[in-house]
């Protein structure tokens, strides 16, 4: 295997992790990041963003020996806790006993990945903004933000891990036959905080993901290790109930009193936060191909998705796993590695983009409905009894390494079967019967 | 009505026509075009591109008093002539008797529109490349290509009629919540020429659009006034039969001998043209919104489509008709004009984009099938008898001013009915029967 010089644009989660995988294969790896070194400055401007790490992400961390360490700082979330308007709670387990998704701090995880990359010999360069690139040659020009000097970076391969607004992808977009789309959904989001209680403990069930499902919008909350929760309101920009109509903190407070009373009661700084925290938009990015000559895209740069399946980071990390497998398979044949990567991975990227939008409807609307919770119970029971015949869609996406595209295909088949089951007369009484089980078996 | 200063980027077909409509409303209008004045140089680098003008385009030309003049230099095409591999012909009328689409020269029409714009007092500026814009203010910076000087252009409204690769749209794309997609289809195209015969006359039926439908690809030919035909091969870039596999003129000639023998026999310069003429790609552009502040998009800049319905220019011209109606409706209320324009017109732009791809399948595949020609015959007869109940989709798109979105909706309903009709046993014998007519009536 020939050692190559590989340059990566972006030291985010995916760029940092990929750099370690490439270094492990014996390459000289440089990472150019436009922001300052987050380990020396405040994390993400002080915003406490957390992510839900699940099996695909864990596998990728395992490949660089980092999973055990990260598990210690991650909070398992075993179930969804749904908050009704009257404050009453209902519950839905994510998987079988002990299966959980894990709340981790984006900043903390990113810093740890950078640290490991440097320990293993990856060269990190900060404050380096990508100005332009020659895609066919894999050459890029970066400008150092402090010195103001521009310099050309050459190598055998240039990888854009520079996120949803990738500078390298913007270059590719100008090349012939490069298909591209950026689709903003009608909802945006605003983060709010539930601080720890007086005893420093979490004020709601800690090891859970909290949802206030309200049909066309929702509030969610994920636990942080310091006893706080980060809440996120997903809400339309325009229309009757929207960011557009909640202009003042007073209007927002009044709305929260009606809709999210139990959450509001735990938010002492609601008014300040409503005004100070930004209202951010949500975009889905699709493109193809994922490489031109000696320049390739990975992670959000090639497939940014909405956050509702908690699979943004996990799919980017799985990109690294797949890329690593292809390096093992094709050795020095880099054109084949890049061709195979985009060809194999594109259908999965498209599938998780669709699944993530589907899960938004499930979270904000279906989880508030009794029939849906019953359906999940029927599926869980059937899956327990026939684990070889039925893995619920959520479990395939979250707790397995089944290709996303395959999970979506099977999920659609399951949908059709469950639609038939849920239409049975008095299903709420007979759901546990042999008759239902036999019918499901017959449809598989 | 207050006279405004309005700047347009792009003196193409839509920019030139729109400038006349704006001038008619009493505004001061400037058009900035990045190419040289086509009236003083060769037209489109000598390539003879022709377009199919139909009723929506005619109406827009009528609004500026240009339709009669253009009709004199346009060639009516009354029907499709399908060429089978063995050289045998079949026919399909486009509409009722005397209904036709019209082959016109893009360059000639564009030059005439520029001429009229200047005659009416519009200011045209050439060799002016748009470098940047302040969208909210409607201000743009242009660089004169000959002098090299950059200058700022201010006004009350800035309109991007600068085509599928619009510089103004590229600016908008960087603004938050601007949805955008560029989708390249798998086919490209290459133009070839059938010169006039020795007598200077057309060597195939003149007043027709010729199609060589071959399933996944096709050749078409449109007549020019000089006795020649402009042929276009629509062909995949990659795969078994593709531009990728026809690398040499000899390979292409051999393929044409098998597939398009009668056409090849009329192409004396085939080998040279195959090499010299570019292989061009086909892109579908979608975006939303169509304006930001005082900057708006129109025509291909906001909705570029594939050419298979002959509606690219017609839809851009219809944009001008709609824009003019909104100016009449809302007077000086420019925010309302721009809001209404994008809100009303977007569904129609999306519909014609879909219809154009549908028509590609119809042209390249269905027109070569007997069952399809029978279906069209059934529809035409039924429509003749019940013109208030059934207007064929092609006619709604081409010979009416029904909104594209409405045409698509009705077309889908017609599809379902015709699918049932064509599935009747021995439909080829009973197609003309009262039974079929009664069944169609019952389904409406």
JSON list of C-alpha atoms in Angstrom, two decimals, chain B residues 103-203:
[
{"chain": "B", "resi": 103, "resn": "UNK", "atom": "CA", "xyz": [-40.75, 26.21, -35.81]},
{"chain": "B", "resi": 104, "resn": "UNK", "atom": "CA", "xyz": [-38.93, 29.53, -35.37]},
{"chain": "B", "resi": 105, "resn": "UNK", "atom": "CA", "xyz": [-35.26, 30.47, -35.18]},
{"chain": "B", "resi": 106, "resn": "UNK", "atom": "CA", "xyz": [-34.21, 31.33, -31.65]},
{"chain": "B", "resi": 107, "resn": "UNK", "atom": "CA", "xyz": [-31.62, 33.81, -32.85]},
{"chain": "B", "resi": 108, "resn": "UNK", "atom": "CA", "xyz": [-33.94, 35.52, -35.29]},
{"chain": "B", "resi": 109, "resn": "UNK", "atom": "CA", "xyz": [-36.74, 35.88, -32.75]},
{"chain": "B", "resi": 110, "resn": "UNK", "atom": "CA", "xyz": [-34.38, 37.15, -30.07]},
{"chain": "B", "resi": 111, "resn": "UNK", "atom": "CA", "xyz": [-32.86, 39.76, -32.40]},
{"chain": "B", "resi": 112, "resn": "UNK", "atom": "CA", "xyz": [-36.34, 40.95, -33.39]},
{"chain": "B", "resi": 113, "resn": "UNK", "atom": "CA", "xyz": [-37.36, 41.32, -29.73]},
{"chain": "B", "resi": 114, "resn": "UNK", "atom": "CA", "xyz": [-34.22, 43.35, -28.97]},
{"chain": "B", "resi": 115, "resn": "UNK", "atom": "CA", "xyz": [-34.94, 45.52, -32.00]},
{"chain": "B", "resi": 116, "resn": "UNK", "atom": "CA", "xyz": [-38.49, 46.21, -30.88]},
{"chain": "B", "resi": 117, "resn": "UNK", "atom": "CA", "xyz": [-37.36, 46.90, -27.32]},
{"chain": "B", "resi": 118, "resn": "UNK", "atom": "CA", "xyz": [-34.94, 49.57, -28.55]},
{"chain": "B", "resi": 119, "resn": "UNK", "atom": "CA", "xyz": [-37.55, 51.04, -30.89]},
{"chain": "B", "resi": 120, "resn": "UNK", "atom": "CA", "xyz": [-39.88, 51.41, -27.94]},
{"chain": "B", "resi": 121, "resn": "UNK", "atom": "CA", "xyz": [-37.24, 53.13, -25.80]},
{"chain": "B", "resi": 122, "resn": "UNK", "atom": "CA", "xyz": [-35.74, 50.33, -23.71]},
{"chain": "B", "resi": 123, "resn": "UNK", "atom": "CA", "xyz": [-32.01, 50.82, -23.04]},
{"chain": "B", "resi": 124, "resn": "UNK", "atom": "CA", "xyz": [-29.94, 47.77, -23.96]},
{"chain": "B", "resi": 125, "resn": "UNK", "atom": "CA", "xyz": [-26.39, 47.39, -22.61]},
{"chain": "B", "resi": 126, "resn": "UNK", "atom": "CA", "xyz": [-24.16, 44.62, -23.97]},
{"chain": "B", "resi": 127, "resn": "UNK", "atom": "CA", "xyz": [-20.97, 42.89, -22.79]},
{"chain": "B", "resi": 128, "resn": "UNK", "atom": "CA", "xyz": [-22.09, 43.56, -19.22]},
{"chain": "B", "resi": 129, "resn": "UNK", "atom": "CA", "xyz": [-21.36, 40.69, -16.87]},
{"chain": "B", "resi": 130, "resn": "UNK", "atom": "CA", "xyz": [-23.13, 40.61, -13.51]},
{"chain": "B", "resi": 131, "resn": "UNK", "atom": "CA", "xyz": [-20.54, 40.30, -10.74]},
{"chain": "B", "resi": 132, "resn": "UNK", "atom": "CA", "xyz": [-22.71, 40.62, -7.65]},
{"chain": "B", "resi": 133, "resn": "UNK", "atom": "CA", "xyz": [-25.95, 42.04, -6.33]},
{"chain": "B", "resi": 134, "resn": "UNK", "atom": "CA", "xyz": [-27.51, 43.42, -3.19]},
{"chain": "B", "resi": 135, "resn": "UNK", "atom": "CA", "xyz": [-30.81, 41.59, -3.40]},
{"chain": "B", "resi": 136, "resn": "UNK", "atom": "CA", "xyz": [-32.74, 43.57, -0.79]},
{"chain": "B", "resi": 137, "resn": "UNK", "atom": "CA", "xyz": [-31.81, 46.88, -2.40]},
{"chain": "B", "resi": 138, "resn": "UNK", "atom": "CA", "xyz": [-32.15, 45.67, -5.99]},
{"chain": "B", "resi": 139, "resn": "UNK", "atom": "CA", "xyz": [-28.65, 46.91, -6.77]},
{"chain": "B", "resi": 140, "resn": "UNK", "atom": "CA", "xyz": [-26.20, 45.04, -9.00]},
{"chain": "B", "resi": 141, "resn": "UNK", "atom": "CA", "xyz": [-22.59, 45.44, -10.04]},
{"chain": "B", "resi": 142, "resn": "UNK", "atom": "CA", "xyz": [-21.79, 44.79, -13.69]},
{"chain": "B", "resi": 143, "resn": "UNK", "atom": "CA", "xyz": [-18.41, 44.65, -15.34]},
{"chain": "B", "resi": 144, "resn": "UNK", "atom": "CA", "xyz": [-18.08, 45.82, -18.92]},
{"chain": "B", "resi": 145, "resn": "UNK", "atom": "CA", "xyz": [-16.15, 43.07, -20.65]},
{"chain": "B", "resi": 146, "resn": "UNK", "atom": "CA", "xyz": [-14.36, 45.31, -23.13]},
{"chain": "B", "resi": 147, "resn": "UNK", "atom": "CA", "xyz": [-13.40, 48.24, -20.90]},
{"chain": "B", "resi": 148, "resn": "UNK", "atom": "CA", "xyz": [-12.96, 45.98, -17.87]},
{"chain": "B", "resi": 149, "resn": "UNK", "atom": "CA", "xyz": [-14.68, 48.57, -15.72]},
{"chain": "B", "resi": 150, "resn": "UNK", "atom": "CA", "xyz": [-17.10, 47.62, -12.96]},
{"chain": "B", "resi": 151, "resn": "UNK", "atom": "CA", "xyz": [-20.05, 49.87, -12.20]},
{"chain": "B", "resi": 152, "resn": "UNK", "atom": "CA", "xyz": [-23.01, 49.75, -9.85]},
{"chain": "B", "resi": 153, "resn": "UNK", "atom": "CA", "xyz": [-26.53, 49.79, -11.24]},
{"chain": "B", "resi": 154, "resn": "UNK", "atom": "CA", "xyz": [-29.30, 51.07, -8.99]},
{"chain": "B", "resi": 155, "resn": "UNK", "atom": "CA", "xyz": [-33.05, 51.15, -9.49]},
{"chain": "B", "resi": 156, "resn": "UNK", "atom": "CA", "xyz": [-36.42, 50.37, -7.96]},
{"chain": "B", "resi": 157, "resn": "UNK", "atom": "CA", "xyz": [-36.46, 46.77, -9.12]},
{"chain": "B", "resi": 158, "resn": "UNK", "atom": "CA", "xyz": [-33.88, 44.29, -10.41]},
{"chain": "B", "resi": 159, "resn": "UNK", "atom": "CA", "xyz": [-35.08, 41.34, -12.50]},
{"chain": "B", "resi": 160, "resn": "UNK", "atom": "CA", "xyz": [-32.99, 38.27, -13.28]},
{"chain": "B", "resi": 161, "resn": "UNK", "atom": "CA", "xyz": [-33.92, 36.99, -16.72]},
{"chain": "B", "resi": 162, "resn": "UNK", "atom": "CA", "xyz": [-30.42, 35.59, -17.00]},
{"chain": "B", "resi": 163, "resn": "UNK", "atom": "CA", "xyz": [-31.28, 32.01, -17.74]},
{"chain": "B", "resi": 164, "resn": "UNK", "atom": "CA", "xyz": [-30.72, 28.56, -16.26]},
{"chain": "B", "resi": 165, "resn": "UNK", "atom": "CA", "xyz": [-27.34, 29.54, -14.82]},
{"chain": "B", "resi": 166, "resn": "UNK", "atom": "CA", "xyz": [-28.59, 32.88, -13.50]},
{"chain": "B", "resi": 167, "resn": "UNK", "atom": "CA", "xyz": [-26.01, 34.95, -11.63]},
{"chain": "B", "resi": 168, "resn": "UNK", "atom": "CA", "xyz": [-28.76, 36.61, -9.56]},
{"chain": "B", "resi": 169, "resn": "UNK", "atom": "CA", "xyz": [-30.17, 33.25, -8.54]},
{"chain": "B", "resi": 170, "resn": "UNK", "atom": "CA", "xyz": [-26.72, 32.15, -7.44]},
{"chain": "B", "resi": 171, "resn": "UNK", "atom": "CA", "xyz": [-26.75, 35.11, -5.05]},
{"chain": "B", "resi": 172, "resn": "UNK", "atom": "CA", "xyz": [-30.19, 34.16, -3.76]},
{"chain": "B", "resi": 173, "resn": "UNK", "atom": "CA", "xyz": [-29.04, 30.62, -3.22]},
{"chain": "B", "resi": 174, "resn": "UNK", "atom": "CA", "xyz": [-26.79, 31.79, -0.43]},
{"chain": "B", "resi": 175, "resn": "UNK", "atom": "CA", "xyz": [-29.70, 33.37, 1.49]},
{"chain": "B", "resi": 176, "resn": "UNK", "atom": "CA", "xyz": [-31.41, 31.46, 4.28]},
{"chain": "B", "resi": 177, "resn": "UNK", "atom": "CA", "xyz": [-34.38, 29.27, 3.40]},
{"chain": "B", "resi": 178, "resn": "UNK", "atom": "CA", "xyz": [-33.90, 29.54, -0.37]},
{"chain": "B", "resi": 179, "resn": "UNK", "atom": "CA", "xyz": [-34.78, 26.12, -1.76]},
{"chain": "B", "resi": 180, "resn": "UNK", "atom": "CA", "xyz": [-33.02, 25.17, -4.96]},
{"chain": "B", "resi": 181, "resn": "UNK", "atom": "CA", "xyz": [-32.34, 22.18, -7.17]},
{"chain": "B", "resi": 182, "resn": "UNK", "atom": "CA", "xyz": [-30.44, 21.52, -10.37]},
{"chain": "B", "resi": 183, "resn": "UNK", "atom": "CA", "xyz": [-31.15, 18.06, -11.71]},
{"chain": "B", "resi": 184, "resn": "UNK", "atom": "CA", "xyz": [-29.25, 16.75, -14.72]},
{"chain": "B", "resi": 185, "resn": "UNK", "atom": "CA", "xyz": [-31.08, 14.02, -16.59]},
{"chain": "B", "resi": 186, "resn": "UNK", "atom": "CA", "xyz": [-29.17, 11.02, -17.90]},
{"chain": "B", "resi": 187, "resn": "UNK", "atom": "CA", "xyz": [-29.60, 12.07, -21.50]},
{"chain": "B", "resi": 188, "resn": "UNK", "atom": "CA", "xyz": [-27.64, 14.69, -23.39]},
{"chain": "B", "resi": 189, "resn": "UNK", "atom": "CA", "xyz": [-28.06, 15.94, -26.93]},
{"chain": "B", "resi": 190, "resn": "UNK", "atom": "CA", "xyz": [-26.12, 16.59, -30.09]},
{"chain": "B", "resi": 191, "resn": "UNK", "atom": "CA", "xyz": [-27.34, 18.61, -33.08]},
{"chain": "B", "resi": 192, "resn": "UNK", "atom": "CA", "xyz": [-26.89, 17.45, -36.67]},
{"chain": "B", "resi": 193, "resn": "UNK", "atom": "CA", "xyz": [-27.98, 18.98, -39.95]},
{"chain": "B", "resi": 194, "resn": "UNK", "atom": "CA", "xyz": [-30.03, 17.83, -42.93]},
{"chain": "B", "resi": 195, "resn": "UNK", "atom": "CA", "xyz": [-29.28, 20.37, -45.68]},
{"chain": "B", "resi": 196, "resn": "UNK", "atom": "CA", "xyz": [-31.78, 21.45, -48.37]},
{"chain": "B", "resi": 197, "resn": "UNK", "atom": "CA", "xyz": [-32.15, 19.21, -51.43]},
{"chain": "B", "resi": 198, "resn": "UNK", "atom": "CA", "xyz": [-30.66, 20.14, -54.78]},
{"chain": "B", "resi": 199, "resn": "UNK", "atom": "CA", "xyz": [-33.78, 22.13, -55.60]},
{"chain": "B", "resi": 200, "resn": "UNK", "atom": "CA", "xyz": [-33.37, 24.07, -52.35]},
{"chain": "B", "resi": 201, "resn": "UNK", "atom": "CA", "xyz": [-36.44, 22.35, -50.95]},
{"chain": "B", "resi": 202, "resn": "UNK", "atom": "CA", "xyz": [-36.94, 20.37, -47.73]},
{"chain": "B", "resi": 203, "resn": "UNK", "atom": "CA", "xyz": [-35.97, 16.71, -48.21]}
]
